[in-house]
mmCIF file of C-alpha atoms in Angstrom:
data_model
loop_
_atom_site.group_PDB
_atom_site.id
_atom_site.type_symbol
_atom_site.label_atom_id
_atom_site.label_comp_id
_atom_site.label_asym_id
_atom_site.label_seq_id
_atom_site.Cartn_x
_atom_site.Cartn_y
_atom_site.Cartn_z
ATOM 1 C CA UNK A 26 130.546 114.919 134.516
ATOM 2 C CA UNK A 27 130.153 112.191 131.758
ATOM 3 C CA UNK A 28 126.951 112.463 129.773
ATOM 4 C CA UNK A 29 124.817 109.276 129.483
ATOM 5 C CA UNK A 30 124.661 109.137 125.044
ATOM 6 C CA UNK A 31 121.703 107.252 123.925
ATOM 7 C CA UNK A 32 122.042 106.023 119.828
ATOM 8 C CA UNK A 33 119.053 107.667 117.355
ATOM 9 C CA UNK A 34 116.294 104.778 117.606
ATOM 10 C CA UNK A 35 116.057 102.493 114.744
ATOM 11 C CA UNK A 36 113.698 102.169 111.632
ATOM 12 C CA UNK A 37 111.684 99.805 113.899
ATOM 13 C CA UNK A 38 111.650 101.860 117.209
ATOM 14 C CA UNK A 39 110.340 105.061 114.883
ATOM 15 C CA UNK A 40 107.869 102.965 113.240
ATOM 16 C CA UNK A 41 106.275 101.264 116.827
ATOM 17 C CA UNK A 42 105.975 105.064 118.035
ATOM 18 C CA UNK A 43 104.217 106.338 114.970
ATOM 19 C CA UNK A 44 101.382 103.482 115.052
ATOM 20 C CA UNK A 45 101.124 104.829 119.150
ATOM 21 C CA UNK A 46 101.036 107.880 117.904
ATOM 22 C CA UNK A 47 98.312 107.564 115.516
ATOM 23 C CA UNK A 48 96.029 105.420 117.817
ATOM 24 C CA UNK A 49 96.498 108.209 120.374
ATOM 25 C CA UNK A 50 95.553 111.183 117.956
ATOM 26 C CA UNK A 51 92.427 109.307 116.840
ATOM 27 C CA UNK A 52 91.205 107.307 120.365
ATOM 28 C CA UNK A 53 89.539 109.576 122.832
ATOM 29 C CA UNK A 54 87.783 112.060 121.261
ATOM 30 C CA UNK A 55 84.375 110.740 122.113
ATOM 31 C CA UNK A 56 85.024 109.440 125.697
ATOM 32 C CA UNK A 57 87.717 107.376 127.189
ATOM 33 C CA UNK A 58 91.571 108.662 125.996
ATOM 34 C CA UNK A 59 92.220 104.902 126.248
ATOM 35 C CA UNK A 60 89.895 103.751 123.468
ATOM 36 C CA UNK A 61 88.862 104.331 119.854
ATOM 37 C CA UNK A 62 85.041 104.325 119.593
ATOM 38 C CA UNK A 63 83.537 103.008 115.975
ATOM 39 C CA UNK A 64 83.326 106.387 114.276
ATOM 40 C CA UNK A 65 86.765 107.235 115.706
ATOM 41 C CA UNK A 66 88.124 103.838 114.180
ATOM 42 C CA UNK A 67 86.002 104.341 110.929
ATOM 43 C CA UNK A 68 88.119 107.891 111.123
ATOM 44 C CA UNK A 69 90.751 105.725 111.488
ATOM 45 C CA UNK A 70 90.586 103.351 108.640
ATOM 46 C CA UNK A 71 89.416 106.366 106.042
ATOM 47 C CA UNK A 72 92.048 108.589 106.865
ATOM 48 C CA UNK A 73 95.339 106.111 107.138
ATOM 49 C CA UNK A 74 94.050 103.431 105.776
ATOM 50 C CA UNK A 75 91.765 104.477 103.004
ATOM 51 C CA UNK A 76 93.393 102.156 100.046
ATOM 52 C CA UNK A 77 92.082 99.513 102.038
ATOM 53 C CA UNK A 78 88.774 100.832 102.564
ATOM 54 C CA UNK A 79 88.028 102.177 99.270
ATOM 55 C CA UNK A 80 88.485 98.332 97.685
ATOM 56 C CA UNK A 81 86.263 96.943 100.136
ATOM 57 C CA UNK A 82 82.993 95.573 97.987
ATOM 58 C CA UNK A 83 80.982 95.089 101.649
ATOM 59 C CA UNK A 84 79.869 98.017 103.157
ATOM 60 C CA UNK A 85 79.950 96.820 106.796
ATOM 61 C CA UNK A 86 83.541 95.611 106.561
ATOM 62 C CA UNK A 87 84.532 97.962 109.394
ATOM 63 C CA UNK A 88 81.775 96.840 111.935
ATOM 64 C CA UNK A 89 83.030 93.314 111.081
ATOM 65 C CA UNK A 90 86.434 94.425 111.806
ATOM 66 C CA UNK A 91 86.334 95.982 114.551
ATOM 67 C CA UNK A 92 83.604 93.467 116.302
ATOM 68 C CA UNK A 93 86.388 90.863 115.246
ATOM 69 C CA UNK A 94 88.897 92.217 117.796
ATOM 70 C CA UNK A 95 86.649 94.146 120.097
ATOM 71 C CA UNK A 96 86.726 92.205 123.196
ATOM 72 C CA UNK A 97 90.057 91.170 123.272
ATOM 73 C CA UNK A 98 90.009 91.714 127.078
ATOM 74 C CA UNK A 99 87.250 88.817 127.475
ATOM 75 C CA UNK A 100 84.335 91.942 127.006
ATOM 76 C CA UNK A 101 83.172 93.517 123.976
ATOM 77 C CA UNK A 102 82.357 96.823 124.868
ATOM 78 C CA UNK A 103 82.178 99.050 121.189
ATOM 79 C CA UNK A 104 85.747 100.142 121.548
ATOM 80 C CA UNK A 105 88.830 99.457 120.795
ATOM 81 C CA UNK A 106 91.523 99.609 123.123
ATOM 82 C CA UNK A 107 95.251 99.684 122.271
ATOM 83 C CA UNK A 108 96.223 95.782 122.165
ATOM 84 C CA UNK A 109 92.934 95.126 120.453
ATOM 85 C CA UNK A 110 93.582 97.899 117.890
ATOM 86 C CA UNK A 111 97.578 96.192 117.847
ATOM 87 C CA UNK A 112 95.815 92.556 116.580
ATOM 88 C CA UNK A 113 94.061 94.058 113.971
ATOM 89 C CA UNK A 114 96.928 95.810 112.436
ATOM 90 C CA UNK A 115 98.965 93.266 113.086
ATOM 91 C CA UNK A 116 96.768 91.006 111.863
ATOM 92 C CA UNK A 117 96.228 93.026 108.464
ATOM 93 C CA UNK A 118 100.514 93.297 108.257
ATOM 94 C CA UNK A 119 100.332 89.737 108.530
ATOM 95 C CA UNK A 120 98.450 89.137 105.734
ATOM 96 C CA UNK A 121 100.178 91.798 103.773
ATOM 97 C CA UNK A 122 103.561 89.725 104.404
ATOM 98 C CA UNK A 123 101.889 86.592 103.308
ATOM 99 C CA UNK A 124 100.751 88.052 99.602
ATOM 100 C CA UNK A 125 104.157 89.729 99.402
ATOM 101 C CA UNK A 126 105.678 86.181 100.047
ATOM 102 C CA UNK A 127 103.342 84.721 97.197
ATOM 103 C CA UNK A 128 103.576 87.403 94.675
ATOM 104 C CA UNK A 129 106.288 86.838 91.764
ATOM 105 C CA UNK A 130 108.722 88.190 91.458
ATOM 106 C CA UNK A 131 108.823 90.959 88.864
ATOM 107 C CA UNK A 132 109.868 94.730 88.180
ATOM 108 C CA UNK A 133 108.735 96.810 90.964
ATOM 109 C CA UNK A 134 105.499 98.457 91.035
ATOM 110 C CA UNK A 135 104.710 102.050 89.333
ATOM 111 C CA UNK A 136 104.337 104.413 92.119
ATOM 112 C CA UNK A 137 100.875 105.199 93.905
ATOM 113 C CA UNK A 138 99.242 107.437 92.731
ATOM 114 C CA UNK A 139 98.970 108.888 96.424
ATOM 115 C CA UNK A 140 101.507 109.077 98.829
ATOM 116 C CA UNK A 141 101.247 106.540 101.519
ATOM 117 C CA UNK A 142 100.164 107.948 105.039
ATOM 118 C CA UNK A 143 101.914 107.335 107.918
ATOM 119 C CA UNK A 144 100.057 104.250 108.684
ATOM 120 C CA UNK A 145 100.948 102.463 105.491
ATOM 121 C CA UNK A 146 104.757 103.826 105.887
ATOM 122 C CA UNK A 147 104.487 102.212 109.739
ATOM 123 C CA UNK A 148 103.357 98.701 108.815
ATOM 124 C CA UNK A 149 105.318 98.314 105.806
ATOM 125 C CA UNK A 150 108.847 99.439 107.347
ATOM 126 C CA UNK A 151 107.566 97.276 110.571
ATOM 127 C CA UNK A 152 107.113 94.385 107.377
ATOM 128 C CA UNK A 153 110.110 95.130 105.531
ATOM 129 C CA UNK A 154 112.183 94.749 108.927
ATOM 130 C CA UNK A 155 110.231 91.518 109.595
ATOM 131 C CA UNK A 156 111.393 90.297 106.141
ATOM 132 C CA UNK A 157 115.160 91.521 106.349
ATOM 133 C CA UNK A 158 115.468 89.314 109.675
ATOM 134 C CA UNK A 159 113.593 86.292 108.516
ATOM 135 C CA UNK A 160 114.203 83.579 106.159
ATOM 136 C CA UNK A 161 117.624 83.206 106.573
ATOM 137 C CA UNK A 162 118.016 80.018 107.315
ATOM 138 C CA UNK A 163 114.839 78.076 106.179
ATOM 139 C CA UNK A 164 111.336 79.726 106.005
ATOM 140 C CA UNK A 165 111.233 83.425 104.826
ATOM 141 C CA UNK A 166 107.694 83.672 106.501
ATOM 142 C CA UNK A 167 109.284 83.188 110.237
ATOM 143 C CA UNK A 168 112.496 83.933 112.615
ATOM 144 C CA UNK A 169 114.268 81.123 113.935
ATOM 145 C CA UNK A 170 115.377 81.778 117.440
ATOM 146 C CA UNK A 171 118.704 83.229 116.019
ATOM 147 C CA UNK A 172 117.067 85.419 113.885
ATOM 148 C CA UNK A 173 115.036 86.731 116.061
ATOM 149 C CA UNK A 174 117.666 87.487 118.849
ATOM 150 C CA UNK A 175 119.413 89.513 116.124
ATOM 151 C CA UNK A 176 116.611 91.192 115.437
ATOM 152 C CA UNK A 177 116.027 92.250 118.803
ATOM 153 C CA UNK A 178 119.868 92.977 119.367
ATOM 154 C CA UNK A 179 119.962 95.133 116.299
ATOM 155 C CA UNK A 180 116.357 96.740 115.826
ATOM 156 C CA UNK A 181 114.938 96.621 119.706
ATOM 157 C CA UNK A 182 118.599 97.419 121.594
ATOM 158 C CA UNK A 183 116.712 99.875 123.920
ATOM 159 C CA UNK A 184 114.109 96.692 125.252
ATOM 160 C CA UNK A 185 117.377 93.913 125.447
ATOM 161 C CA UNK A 186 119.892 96.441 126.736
ATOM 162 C CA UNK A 187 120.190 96.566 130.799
#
């Protein structure tokens, strides 16, 4: 009997299961398995995203964030369910791909002083793959329809395969 053989998944496919991951580990533990409640998002932002945190000069930057997103699905309701928790970090690689675009070009960085958690290792392969895709043929900050289909040919086979 011939055995069905499925390739590894790529850099992207990993890196869209880790953020899941994470947002499952930290949502649910305070109520619905669904959602992230504040202190479970503050949890959140401390633990994989603490670089960002620490350089924050206002101290109700997370409220803001969250309440900026919260209510995604037309009702604010304290939480943050999975596409609303997707738009902020998207929103926040988005903006990371935008001063990457701006910065000059010069020697690469010294190390961090930290290793990066998973988080930060998700959203910048999930950036890096953006930025090996795009550009091509005019404006590095966006795929052209052909760049995009090879994107999802190559990096999303297991969503465009039938």
């Amino acid at each position: 009997m011939a055995q069905i053989q499925t390739a590894p998944p790529t850099d992207m496919e990993r890196n869209m299961e880790k953020i899941i991951t994470i947002f499952q580990s930290f949502a649910g533990k305070e109520g619905d398995q669904a959602k992230m409640s504040y202190k479970e998002f503050e949890d959140f932002m401390k633990t994989e995203l603490g670089s960002f945190t620490s350089n924050q000069k206002d101290p109700n930057i997370l409220r803001k964030l969250m309440k900026s997103v919260d209510g995604g699905d037309t009702c604010p309701d304290g939480q943050l369910d999975f596409q609303e928790f997707l738009n902020l970090i998207g929103g926040m690689m988005v903006a990371c791909n935008e001063a990457l675009l701006r910065a000059p070009k010069q020697a690469p960085a010294p190390p961090p002083q930290k290793p990066p958690t998973k988080m930060e290792e998700a959203m910048e392969g999930i950036i890096r793959t953006f930025q090996q895709y795009a550009g091509k043929k005019g404006d590095v900050a966006q795929m052209d329809h052909g760049e995009f289909e090879d994107f999802m040919k190559t990096e999303l086979k297991s969503f465009t395969c039938v």
